[in-house]
XYZ file of C-alpha atoms in Angstrom:
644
model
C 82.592 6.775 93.303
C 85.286 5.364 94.764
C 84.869 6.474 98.229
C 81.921 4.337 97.763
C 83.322 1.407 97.061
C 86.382 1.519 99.258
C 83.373 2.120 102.019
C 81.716 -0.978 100.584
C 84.527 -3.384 101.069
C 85.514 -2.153 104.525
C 81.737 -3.375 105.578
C 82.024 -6.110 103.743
C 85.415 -6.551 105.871
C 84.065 -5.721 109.253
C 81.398 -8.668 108.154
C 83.562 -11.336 107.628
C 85.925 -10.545 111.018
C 82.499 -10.371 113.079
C 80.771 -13.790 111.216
C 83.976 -15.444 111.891
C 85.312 -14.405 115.325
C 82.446 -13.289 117.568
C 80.576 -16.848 117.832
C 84.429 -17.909 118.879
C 84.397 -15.328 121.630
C 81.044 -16.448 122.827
C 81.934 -20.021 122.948
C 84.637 -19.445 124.731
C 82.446 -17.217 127.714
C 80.689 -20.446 127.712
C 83.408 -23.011 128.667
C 83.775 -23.774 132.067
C 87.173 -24.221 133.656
C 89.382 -24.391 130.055
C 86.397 -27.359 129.475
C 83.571 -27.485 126.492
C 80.111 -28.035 127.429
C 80.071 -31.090 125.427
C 82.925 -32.907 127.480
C 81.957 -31.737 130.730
C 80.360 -34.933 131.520
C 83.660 -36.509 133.035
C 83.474 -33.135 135.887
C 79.689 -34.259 136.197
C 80.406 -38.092 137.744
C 83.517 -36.805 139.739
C 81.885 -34.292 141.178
C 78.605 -34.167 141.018
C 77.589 -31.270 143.107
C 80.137 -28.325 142.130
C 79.844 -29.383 138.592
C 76.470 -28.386 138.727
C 76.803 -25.043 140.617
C 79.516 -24.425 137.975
C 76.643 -25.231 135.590
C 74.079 -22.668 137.140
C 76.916 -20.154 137.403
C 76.786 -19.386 133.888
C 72.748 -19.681 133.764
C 72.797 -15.648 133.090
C 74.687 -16.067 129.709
C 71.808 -18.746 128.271
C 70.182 -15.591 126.017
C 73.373 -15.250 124.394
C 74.341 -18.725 123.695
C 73.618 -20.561 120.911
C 70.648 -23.078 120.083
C 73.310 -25.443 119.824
C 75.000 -24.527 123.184
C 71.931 -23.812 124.917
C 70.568 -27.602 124.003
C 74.451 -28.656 125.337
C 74.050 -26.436 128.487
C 70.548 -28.149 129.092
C 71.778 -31.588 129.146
C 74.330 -31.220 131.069
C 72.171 -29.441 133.840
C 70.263 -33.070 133.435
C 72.916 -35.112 133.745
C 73.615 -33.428 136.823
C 70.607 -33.443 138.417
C 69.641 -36.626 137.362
C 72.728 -37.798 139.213
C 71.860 -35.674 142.249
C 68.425 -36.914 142.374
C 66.769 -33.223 141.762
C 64.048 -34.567 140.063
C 61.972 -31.416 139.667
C 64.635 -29.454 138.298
C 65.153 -32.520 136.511
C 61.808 -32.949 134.737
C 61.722 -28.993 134.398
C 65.172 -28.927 132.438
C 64.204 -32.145 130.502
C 61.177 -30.098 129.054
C 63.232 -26.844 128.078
C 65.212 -29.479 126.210
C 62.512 -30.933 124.389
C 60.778 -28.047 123.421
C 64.254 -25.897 122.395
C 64.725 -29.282 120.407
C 61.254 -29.277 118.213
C 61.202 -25.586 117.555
C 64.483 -26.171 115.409
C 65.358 -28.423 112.203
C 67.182 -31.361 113.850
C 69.167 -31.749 110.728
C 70.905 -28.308 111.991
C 72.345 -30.418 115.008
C 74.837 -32.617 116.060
C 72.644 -36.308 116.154
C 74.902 -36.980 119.960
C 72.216 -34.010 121.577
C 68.962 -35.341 120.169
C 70.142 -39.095 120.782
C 70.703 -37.891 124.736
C 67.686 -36.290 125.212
C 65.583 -39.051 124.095
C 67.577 -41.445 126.202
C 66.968 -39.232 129.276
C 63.039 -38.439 128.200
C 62.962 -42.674 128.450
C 65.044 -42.892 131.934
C 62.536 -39.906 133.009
C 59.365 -42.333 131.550
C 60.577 -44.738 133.755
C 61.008 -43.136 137.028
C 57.435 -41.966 136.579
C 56.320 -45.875 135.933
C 55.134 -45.115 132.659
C 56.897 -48.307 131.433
C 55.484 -48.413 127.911
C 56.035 -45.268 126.988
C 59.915 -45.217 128.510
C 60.952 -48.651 126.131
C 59.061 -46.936 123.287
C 61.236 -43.590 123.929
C 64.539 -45.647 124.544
C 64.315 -48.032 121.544
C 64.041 -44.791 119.415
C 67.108 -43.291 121.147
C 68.835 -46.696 120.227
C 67.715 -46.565 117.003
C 69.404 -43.087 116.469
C 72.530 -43.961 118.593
C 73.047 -46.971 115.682
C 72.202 -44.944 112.915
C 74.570 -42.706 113.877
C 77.525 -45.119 114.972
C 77.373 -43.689 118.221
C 77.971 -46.839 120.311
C 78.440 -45.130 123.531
C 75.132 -43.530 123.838
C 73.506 -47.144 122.112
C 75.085 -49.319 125.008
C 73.670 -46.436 127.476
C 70.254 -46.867 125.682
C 70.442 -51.036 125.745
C 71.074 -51.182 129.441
C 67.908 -49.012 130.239
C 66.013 -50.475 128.274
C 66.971 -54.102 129.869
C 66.161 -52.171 133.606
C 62.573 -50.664 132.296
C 61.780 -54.164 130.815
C 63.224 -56.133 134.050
C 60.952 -53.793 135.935
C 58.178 -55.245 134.079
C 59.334 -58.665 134.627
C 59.939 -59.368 130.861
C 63.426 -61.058 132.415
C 64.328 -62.718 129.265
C 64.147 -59.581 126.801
C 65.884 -57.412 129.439
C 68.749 -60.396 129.990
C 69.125 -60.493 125.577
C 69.224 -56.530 125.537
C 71.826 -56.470 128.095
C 74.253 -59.177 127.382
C 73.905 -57.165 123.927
C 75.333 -53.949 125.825
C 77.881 -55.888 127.285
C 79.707 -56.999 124.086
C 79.785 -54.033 123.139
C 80.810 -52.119 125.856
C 83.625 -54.687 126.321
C 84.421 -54.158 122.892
C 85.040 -50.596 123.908
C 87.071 -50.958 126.782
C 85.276 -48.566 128.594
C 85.268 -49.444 132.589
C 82.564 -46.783 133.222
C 79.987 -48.745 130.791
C 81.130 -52.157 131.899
C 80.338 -51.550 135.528
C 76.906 -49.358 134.830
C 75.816 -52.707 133.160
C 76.990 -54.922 136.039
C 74.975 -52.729 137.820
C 71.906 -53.213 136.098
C 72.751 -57.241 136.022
C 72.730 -57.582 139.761
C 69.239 -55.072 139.601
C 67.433 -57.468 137.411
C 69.442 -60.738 139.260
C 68.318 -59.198 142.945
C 64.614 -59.440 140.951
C 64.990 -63.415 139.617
C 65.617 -64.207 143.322
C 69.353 -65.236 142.393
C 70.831 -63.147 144.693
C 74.286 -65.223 144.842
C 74.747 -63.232 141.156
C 72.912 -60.444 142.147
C 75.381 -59.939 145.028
C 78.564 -60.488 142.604
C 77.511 -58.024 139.808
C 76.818 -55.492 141.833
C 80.089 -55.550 144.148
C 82.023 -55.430 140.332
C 79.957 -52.525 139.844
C 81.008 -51.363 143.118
C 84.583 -51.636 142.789
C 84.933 -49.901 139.459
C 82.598 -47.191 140.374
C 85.421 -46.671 143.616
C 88.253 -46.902 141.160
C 86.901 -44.403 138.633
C 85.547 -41.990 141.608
C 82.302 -41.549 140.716
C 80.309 -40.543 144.230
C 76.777 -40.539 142.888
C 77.418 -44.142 141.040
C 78.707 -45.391 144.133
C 75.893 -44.955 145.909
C 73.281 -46.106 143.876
C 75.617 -49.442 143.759
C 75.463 -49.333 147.748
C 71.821 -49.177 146.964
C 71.565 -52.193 145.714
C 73.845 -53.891 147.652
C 71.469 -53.094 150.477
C 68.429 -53.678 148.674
C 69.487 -57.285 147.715
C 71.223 -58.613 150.941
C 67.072 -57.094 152.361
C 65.565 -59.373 149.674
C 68.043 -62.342 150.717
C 67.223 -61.634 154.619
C 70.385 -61.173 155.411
C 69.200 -57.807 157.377
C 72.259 -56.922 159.154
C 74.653 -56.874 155.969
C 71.139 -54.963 154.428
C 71.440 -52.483 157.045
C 75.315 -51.849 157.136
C 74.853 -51.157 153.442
C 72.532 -48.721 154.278
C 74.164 -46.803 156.394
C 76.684 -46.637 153.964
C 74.915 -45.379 151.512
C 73.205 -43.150 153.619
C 76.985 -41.591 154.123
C 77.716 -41.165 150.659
C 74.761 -39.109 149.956
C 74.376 -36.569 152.479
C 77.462 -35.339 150.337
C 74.975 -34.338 147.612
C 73.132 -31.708 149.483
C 69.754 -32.955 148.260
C 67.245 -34.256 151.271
C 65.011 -35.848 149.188
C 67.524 -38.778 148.221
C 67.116 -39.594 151.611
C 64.037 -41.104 151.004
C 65.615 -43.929 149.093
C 68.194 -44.626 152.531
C 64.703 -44.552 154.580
C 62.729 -46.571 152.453
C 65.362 -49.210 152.623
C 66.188 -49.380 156.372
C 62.106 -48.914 156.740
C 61.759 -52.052 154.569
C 64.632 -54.142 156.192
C 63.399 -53.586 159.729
C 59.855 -54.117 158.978
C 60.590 -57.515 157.768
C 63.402 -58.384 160.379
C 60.280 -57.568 163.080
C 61.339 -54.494 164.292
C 58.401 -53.133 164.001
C 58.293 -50.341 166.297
C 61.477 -49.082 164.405
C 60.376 -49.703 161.365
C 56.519 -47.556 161.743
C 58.646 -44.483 162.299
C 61.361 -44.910 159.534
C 58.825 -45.504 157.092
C 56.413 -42.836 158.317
C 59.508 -40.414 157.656
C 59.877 -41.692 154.164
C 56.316 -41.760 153.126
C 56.459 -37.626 154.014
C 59.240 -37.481 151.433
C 59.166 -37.059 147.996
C 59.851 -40.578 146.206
C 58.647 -43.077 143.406
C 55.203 -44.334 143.769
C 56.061 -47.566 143.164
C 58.331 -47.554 146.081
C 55.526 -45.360 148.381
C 53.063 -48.678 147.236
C 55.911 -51.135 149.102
C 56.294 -49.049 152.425
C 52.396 -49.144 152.876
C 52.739 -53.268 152.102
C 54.995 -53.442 155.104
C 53.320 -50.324 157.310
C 50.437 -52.574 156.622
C 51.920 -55.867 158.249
C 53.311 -53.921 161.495
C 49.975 -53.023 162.366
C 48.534 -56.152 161.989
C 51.211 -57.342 164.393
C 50.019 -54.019 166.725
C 46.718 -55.042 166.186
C 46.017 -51.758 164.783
C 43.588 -53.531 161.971
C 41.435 -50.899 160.523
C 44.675 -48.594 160.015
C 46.008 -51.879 158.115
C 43.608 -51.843 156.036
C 43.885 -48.250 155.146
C 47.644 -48.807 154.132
C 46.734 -51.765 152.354
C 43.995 -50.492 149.772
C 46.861 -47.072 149.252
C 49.224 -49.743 148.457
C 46.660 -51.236 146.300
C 45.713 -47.655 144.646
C 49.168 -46.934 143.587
C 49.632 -50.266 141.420
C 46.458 -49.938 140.029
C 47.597 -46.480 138.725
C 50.589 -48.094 137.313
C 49.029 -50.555 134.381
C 52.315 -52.585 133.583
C 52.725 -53.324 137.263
C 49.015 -54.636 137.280
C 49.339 -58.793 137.743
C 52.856 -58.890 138.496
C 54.483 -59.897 142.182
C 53.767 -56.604 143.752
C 50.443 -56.045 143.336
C 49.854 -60.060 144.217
C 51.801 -59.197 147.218
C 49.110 -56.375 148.413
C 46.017 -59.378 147.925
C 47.991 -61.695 150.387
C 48.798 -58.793 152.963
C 44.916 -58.298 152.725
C 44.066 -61.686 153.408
C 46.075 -61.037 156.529
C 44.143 -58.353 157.554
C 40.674 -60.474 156.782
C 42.337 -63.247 158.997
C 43.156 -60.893 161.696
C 39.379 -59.597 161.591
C 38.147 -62.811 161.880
C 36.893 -63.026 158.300
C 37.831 -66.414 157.685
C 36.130 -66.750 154.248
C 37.046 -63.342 152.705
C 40.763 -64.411 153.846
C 40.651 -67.819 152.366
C 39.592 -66.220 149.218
C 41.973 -63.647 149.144
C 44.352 -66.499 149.965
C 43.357 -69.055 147.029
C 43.316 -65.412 144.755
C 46.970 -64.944 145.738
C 48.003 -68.848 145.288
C 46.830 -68.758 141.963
C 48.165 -65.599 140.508
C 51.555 -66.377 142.356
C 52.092 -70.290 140.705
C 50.887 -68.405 137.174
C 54.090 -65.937 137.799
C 56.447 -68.567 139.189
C 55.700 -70.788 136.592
C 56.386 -68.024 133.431
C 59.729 -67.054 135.648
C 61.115 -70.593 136.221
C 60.327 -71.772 132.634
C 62.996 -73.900 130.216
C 63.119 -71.163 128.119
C 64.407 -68.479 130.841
C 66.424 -70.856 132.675
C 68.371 -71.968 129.347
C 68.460 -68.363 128.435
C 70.306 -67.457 131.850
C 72.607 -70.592 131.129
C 73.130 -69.472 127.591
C 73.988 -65.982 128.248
C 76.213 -66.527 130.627
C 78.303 -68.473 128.715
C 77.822 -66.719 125.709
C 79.503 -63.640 127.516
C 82.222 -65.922 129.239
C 82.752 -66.527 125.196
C 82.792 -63.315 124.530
C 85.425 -62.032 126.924
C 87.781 -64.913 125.803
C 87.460 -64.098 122.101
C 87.488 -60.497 122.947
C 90.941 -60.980 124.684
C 91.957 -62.984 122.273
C 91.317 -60.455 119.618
C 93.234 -57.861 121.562
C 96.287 -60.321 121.982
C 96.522 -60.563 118.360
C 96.090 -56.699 117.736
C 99.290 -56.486 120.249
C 100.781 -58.818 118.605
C 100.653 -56.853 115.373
C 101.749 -54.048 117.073
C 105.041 -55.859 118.451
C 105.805 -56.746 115.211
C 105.419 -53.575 113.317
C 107.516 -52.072 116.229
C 110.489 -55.023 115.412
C 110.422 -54.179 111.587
C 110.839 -50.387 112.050
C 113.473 -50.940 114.006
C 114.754 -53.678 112.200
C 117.808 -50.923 110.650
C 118.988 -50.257 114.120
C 119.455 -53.939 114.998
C 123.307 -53.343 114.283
C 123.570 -50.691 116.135
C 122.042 -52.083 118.950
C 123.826 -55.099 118.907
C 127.262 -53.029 119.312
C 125.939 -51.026 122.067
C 124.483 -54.089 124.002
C 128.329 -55.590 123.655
C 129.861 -52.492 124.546
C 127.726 -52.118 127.686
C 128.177 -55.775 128.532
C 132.389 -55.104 128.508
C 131.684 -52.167 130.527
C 129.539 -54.246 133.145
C 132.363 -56.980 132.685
C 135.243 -54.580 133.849
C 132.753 -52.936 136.332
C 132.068 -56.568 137.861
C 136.097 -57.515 137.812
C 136.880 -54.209 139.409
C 133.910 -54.494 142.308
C 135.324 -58.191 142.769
C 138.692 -56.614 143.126
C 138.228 -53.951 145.319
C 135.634 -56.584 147.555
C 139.259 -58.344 147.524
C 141.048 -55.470 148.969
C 138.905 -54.316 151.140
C 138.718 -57.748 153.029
C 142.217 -58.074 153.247
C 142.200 -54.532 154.440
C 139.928 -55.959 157.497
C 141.237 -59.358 157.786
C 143.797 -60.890 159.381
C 145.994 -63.576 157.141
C 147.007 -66.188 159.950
C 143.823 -67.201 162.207
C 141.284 -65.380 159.058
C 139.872 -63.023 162.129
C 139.173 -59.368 161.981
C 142.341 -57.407 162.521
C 143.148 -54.169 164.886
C 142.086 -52.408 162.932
C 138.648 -53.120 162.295
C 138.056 -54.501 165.523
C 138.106 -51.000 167.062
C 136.811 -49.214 164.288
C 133.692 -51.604 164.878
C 133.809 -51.181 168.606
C 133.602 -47.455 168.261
C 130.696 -47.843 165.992
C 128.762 -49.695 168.386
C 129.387 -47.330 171.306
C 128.637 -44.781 169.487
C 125.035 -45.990 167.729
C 123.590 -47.340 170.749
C 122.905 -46.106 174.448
C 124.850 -47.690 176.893
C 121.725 -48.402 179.004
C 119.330 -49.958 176.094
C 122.502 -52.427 174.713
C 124.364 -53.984 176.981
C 127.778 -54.561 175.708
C 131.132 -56.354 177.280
C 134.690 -56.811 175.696
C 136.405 -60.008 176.208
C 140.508 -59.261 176.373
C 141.860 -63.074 175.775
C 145.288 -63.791 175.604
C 147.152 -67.087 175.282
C 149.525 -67.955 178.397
C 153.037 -68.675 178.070
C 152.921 -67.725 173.848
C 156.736 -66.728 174.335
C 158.137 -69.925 176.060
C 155.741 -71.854 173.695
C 157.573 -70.499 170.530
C 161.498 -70.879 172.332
C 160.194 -74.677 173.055
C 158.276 -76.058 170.455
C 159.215 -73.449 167.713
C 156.995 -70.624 165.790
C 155.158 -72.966 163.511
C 153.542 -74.865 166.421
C 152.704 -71.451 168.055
C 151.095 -70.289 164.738
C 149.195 -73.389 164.860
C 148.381 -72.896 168.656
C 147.085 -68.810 167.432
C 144.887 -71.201 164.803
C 143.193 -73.063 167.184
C 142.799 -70.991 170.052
C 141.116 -68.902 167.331
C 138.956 -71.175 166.075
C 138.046 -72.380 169.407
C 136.808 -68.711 170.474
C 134.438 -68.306 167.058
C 132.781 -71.536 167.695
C 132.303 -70.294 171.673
C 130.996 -67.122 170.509
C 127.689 -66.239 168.635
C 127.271 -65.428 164.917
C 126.872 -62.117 165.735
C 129.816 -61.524 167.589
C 132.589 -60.169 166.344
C 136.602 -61.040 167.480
C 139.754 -59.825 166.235
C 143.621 -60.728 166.720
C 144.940 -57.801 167.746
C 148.309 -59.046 168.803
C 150.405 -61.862 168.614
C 148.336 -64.111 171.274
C 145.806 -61.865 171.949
C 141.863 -61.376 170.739
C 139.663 -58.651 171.221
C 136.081 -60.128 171.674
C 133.181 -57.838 171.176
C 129.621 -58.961 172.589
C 126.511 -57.318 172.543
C 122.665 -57.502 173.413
C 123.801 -59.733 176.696
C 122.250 -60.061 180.181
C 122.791 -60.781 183.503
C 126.263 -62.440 184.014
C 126.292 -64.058 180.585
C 129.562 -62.125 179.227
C 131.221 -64.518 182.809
C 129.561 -67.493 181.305
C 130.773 -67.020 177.898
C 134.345 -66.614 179.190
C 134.738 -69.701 181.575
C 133.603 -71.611 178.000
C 136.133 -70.227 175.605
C 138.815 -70.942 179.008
C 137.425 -74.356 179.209
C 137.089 -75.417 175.786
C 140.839 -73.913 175.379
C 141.882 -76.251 178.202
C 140.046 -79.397 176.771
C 141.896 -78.945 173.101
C 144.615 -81.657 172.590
C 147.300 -80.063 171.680
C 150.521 -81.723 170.422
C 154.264 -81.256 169.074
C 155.784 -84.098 167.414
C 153.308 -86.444 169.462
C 154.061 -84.681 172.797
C 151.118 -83.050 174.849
C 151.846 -79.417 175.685
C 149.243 -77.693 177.630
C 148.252 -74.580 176.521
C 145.812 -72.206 178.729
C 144.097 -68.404 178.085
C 143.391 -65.635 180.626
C 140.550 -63.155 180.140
C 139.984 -59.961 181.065
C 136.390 -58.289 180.851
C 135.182 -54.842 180.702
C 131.420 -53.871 180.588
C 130.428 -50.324 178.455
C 128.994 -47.969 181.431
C 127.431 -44.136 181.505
C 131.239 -43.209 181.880
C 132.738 -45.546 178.841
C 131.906 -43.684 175.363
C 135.144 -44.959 173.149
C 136.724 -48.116 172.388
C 140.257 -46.931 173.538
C 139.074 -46.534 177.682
C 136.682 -50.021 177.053
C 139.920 -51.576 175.708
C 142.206 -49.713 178.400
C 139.690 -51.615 181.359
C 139.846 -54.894 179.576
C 143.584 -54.550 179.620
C 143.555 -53.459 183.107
C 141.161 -56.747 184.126
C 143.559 -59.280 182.033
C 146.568 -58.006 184.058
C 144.434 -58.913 187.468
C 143.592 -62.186 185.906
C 147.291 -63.001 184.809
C 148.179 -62.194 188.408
C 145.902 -64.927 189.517
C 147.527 -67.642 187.205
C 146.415 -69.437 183.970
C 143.184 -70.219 183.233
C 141.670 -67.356 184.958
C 138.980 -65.007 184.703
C 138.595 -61.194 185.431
C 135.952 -58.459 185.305
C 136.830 -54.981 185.424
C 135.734 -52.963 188.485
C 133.033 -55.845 190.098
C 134.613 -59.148 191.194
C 136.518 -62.273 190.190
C 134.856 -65.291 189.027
C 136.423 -67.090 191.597
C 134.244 -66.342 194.724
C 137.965 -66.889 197.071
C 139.587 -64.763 195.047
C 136.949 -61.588 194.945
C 138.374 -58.462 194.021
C 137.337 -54.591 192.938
C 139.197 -52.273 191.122
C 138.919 -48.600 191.851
């Protein structure tokens, strides 16, 4: 009996470990880098392409997922492909979705995975032109997404809906629907919303002809799209860039666009979206008149798979480059296929682009020399054109663009303004809780200003020492020392051929008998002034030093040419032009120079100093006032001399 029972609870054991931890082991097979299925989306706009190979990697493990993860696997497989432009695999894993979804109790399910697929079962409506049934599909998918609170997937339904309705040329419920989307997807503060609906602005802008706005929305769209890093976003944005600098005929901006979109999507290994580069550039050169271009472009796209819609606007402008080749019964044969596909398509029956296909037939009439089947084609065309113009340019619309606009201009402000306030709560709550450390604080900012006090007094101080360190006290000059520490440092951080730099040796004649005559004070004054004299001679970038009683080390660099010569006769003429005087006598006071140039051989201060020396003893030889340069020549072309 009681083996029985102990038997009986170790089942009922086993049970409860396998209910509970088995699903958890399976879910986690299914995750795909450390990531869940249902927030795998952010992989999908990054990168497009490996997400979804990393998506069809685990393809083998669908039997043993659940219905739940199975539906999640499914949709992100969409996502992806929808981004890539698969659109077989697309509409094949869009009806797997649909039918795993109705052979289950919804109720079972998280409301995020039926909202999605209805929103992509209306963007897959659309592509296929079946317009009614796409805003039917995607108001019930924003129905859900509000029922639900899910405001993400409601702004993602609004803004299709707005495109599938602009598509139809109902401008003023797709402008409503989107400014709608807006507010709340600035409410959000979510970028990658924000820019989606730019996007879809300058889509339904491009098709109201205001292509000033179009232009601006979409480069917004653009520039967040490049910010986030989203590759396959990007290039639809390039898109229709392209598309709307082709509607504006501005064809060469149309077809740089192009191109680069063209670049951005050979990324996504998937031919066929190289239809939508080729139906472009086909479209832009047929109507710049580049015709011969423009046959073979769109011949290549019409052999691709694309939208019929599109297919119906490459035969409108195949048909108009062979009316210009006079090719007129092939013409007509791309005319009535244009004509075909919109009549296949019942919401685009009576809008622009089917009126479009009677006037490129009345070409083709005129052409033919049917005069009277083209002027009735014509007056067909006029008539059904000034109806459209005339519901597109109506009060209503225009004060609806006005309105809108300004309404979302309104909404940003008050939207800013709300989050300025919501800061400002924040900011205060921060201040009360830490309203018990003000004290605290308050020491430890004093303490730390004392410290920077002290540090400041002490940097002041040693600035103080170290200048008198460098300075010398009569004439306020450089002193020895520095003056060939300084001189070494330039030797030594320069090449002697790429900076060309001289040392001036000037010395005061006659210092000695000066002092014994006049006495020391009038020498120090002489020192002063000789000083002075030589700084205002020299340039601010100079340097000179006493290094003796009446001598100064002058240190020039970056010269040319005989310019350290030049530089001397001034500081010996300027000397000799000072008025100098001793208890109102005139005493004449006079300098000699000796200059030595930094060569290949010269590498320290001491041997530049040692030729200077050796050039001011030549000079002194020569008498006062005189200049002499080491190893070249005197100044004075009677006295020339060179020293070995």
């Amino acid at each position: 009996m009681f083996k029985i029972f102990y038997q009986y609870i170790y089942c009922l054991i086993i049970s409860i470990f396998l209910y509970l931890f088995v699903p958890l082991a399976i879910a986690e097979e299914i995750n795909i880098n450390d990531i869940s299925l249902t927030d795998y989306n952010e992989q999908i706009y990054v990168q497009p392409y490996e997400a979804y190979q990393d998506l069809l990697a685990i393809a083998p493990q669908f039997d043993e997922m659940s219905h739940e993860d199975k539906l999640w696997w499914l949709i992100r497989k969409i996502e992806a492909e929808h981004l890539l432009f698969f659109y077989d695999d697309f509409k094949q894993s869009l009806h797997s979705a649909e039918e795993l979804l109705s052979s289950m109790p919804q109720q079972d399910l998280p409301a995020e995975i039926t909202i999605t697929i209805n929103l992509f079962s209306g963007i897959f409506k659309q592509k296929e032109s079946l317009y009614t049934q796409a805003i039917t599909t995607l108001e019930l998918a924003l129905k859900q997404a509000k029922e639900n609170n899910n405001i993400r997937l409601a702004i993602r339904a609004k803004q299709e809906l707005a495109y599938t309705l602009s598509l139809t040329e109902h401008f003023e419920s797709s402008l409503a629907d989107l400014q709608l989307a807006y507010i709340d997807a600035f409410a959000l503060k979510n970028d990658f919303l924000i820019a989606t609906i730019n996007e879809v602005y300058g889509a339904i802008y491009g098709y109201m002809h205001d292509y000033e706005k179009s232009i601006n929305y979409y480069e917004k769209a653009l520039a967040s799209y490049l910010i986030l890093g989203y590759p396959t976003y990007t290039a639809e944005a390039l898109n229709g860039l392209a598309a709307t600098y082709r509607y504006w005929n501005k064809y060469e901006l149309a077809v740089e666009h192009y191109e680069r979109y063209r670049e951005v999507v050979l990324g996504f290994n998937n031919p066929q979206i190289i239809f939508f580069a080729d139906y472009g550039l086909g479209m832009t050169l047929a109507e710049q008149g580049e015709c011969k271009r423009a046959l073979v472009v769109i011949e290549r796209a019409l052999v691709l798979k694309g939208h019929d819609d599109y297919k119906a606007e490459l035969y409108k402008r195949k048909a108009e480059c062979l009316i210009a080749f006079s090719k007129l019964a092939e013409a007509e044969i791309a005319v009535n296929k244009a004509n075909s596909i919109l009549e296949s398509i019942p919401e685009l029956v009576g809008t622009r682009w089917q009126n479009e296909v009677i006037l490129i037939a009345a070409k083709v009439a005129y052409a033919q020399n049917n005069l009277q089947k083209a002027y009735q084609l014509l007056d067909q065309y006029h008539q059904a054109n000034t109806a459209l113009v005339l519901a597109n340019s109506s009060e209503r619309l225009a004060k609806l663009k006005s309105t809108l606009e300004l309404e979302r201009q309104g909404v940003e402000s008050a939207l800013l303004q709300q989050r300025a306030k919501v800061l400002e709560l924040q900011v205060n709550q921060q201040m009360q809780r830490n309203e018990l450390q003000t004290y605290i604080i308050f020491f430890s900012v004093v303490f730390l200003l004392l410290i920077i006090v002290v540090l400041f007094l002490q940097q002041r101080s040693a600035k103080k020492i170290n200048a008198l360190s460098v300075i010398e006290p009569l004439t306020g000059l450089f002193n020895r020392r520095y003056s060939f520490s300084y001189l070494d440092k330039l030797l030594t951080s320069s090449q002697w051929n790429k900076n060309h730099v001289a040392v001036l040796l000037v010395d005061i004649a006659d210092l000695k008998s000066i002092n014994m005559l006049y006495g020391e004070a009038f020498g120090d004054t002489v020192i002063k002034s000789v000083a002075t004299i030589i700084q205002n001679t020299l340039r601010g970038e100079d340097v000179v030093g006493r290094i003796s009683g009446g001598e100064f080390l002058c240190i020039l660099s970056r010269l040319g040419g005989e310019q350290e010569i030049q530089v001397s006769e001034r500081i010996v003429d300027n000397v000799a032009k000072q008025d100098f005087r001793c208890n109102a006598k005139s005493i004449d006071v006079a300098v000699n120079i000796g200059i030595a140039i930094r060569n290949a051989e010269t590498h320290d201060s001491v041997t530049l100093y040692s030729q200077a020396d050796e050039a001011l003893v030549e000079a002194k030889k020569l008498g006062t006032g005189q200049v002499f340069r080491y190893r070249r020549y005197l100044v004075h072309p009677q006295h020339e001399h060179e020293m070995s």
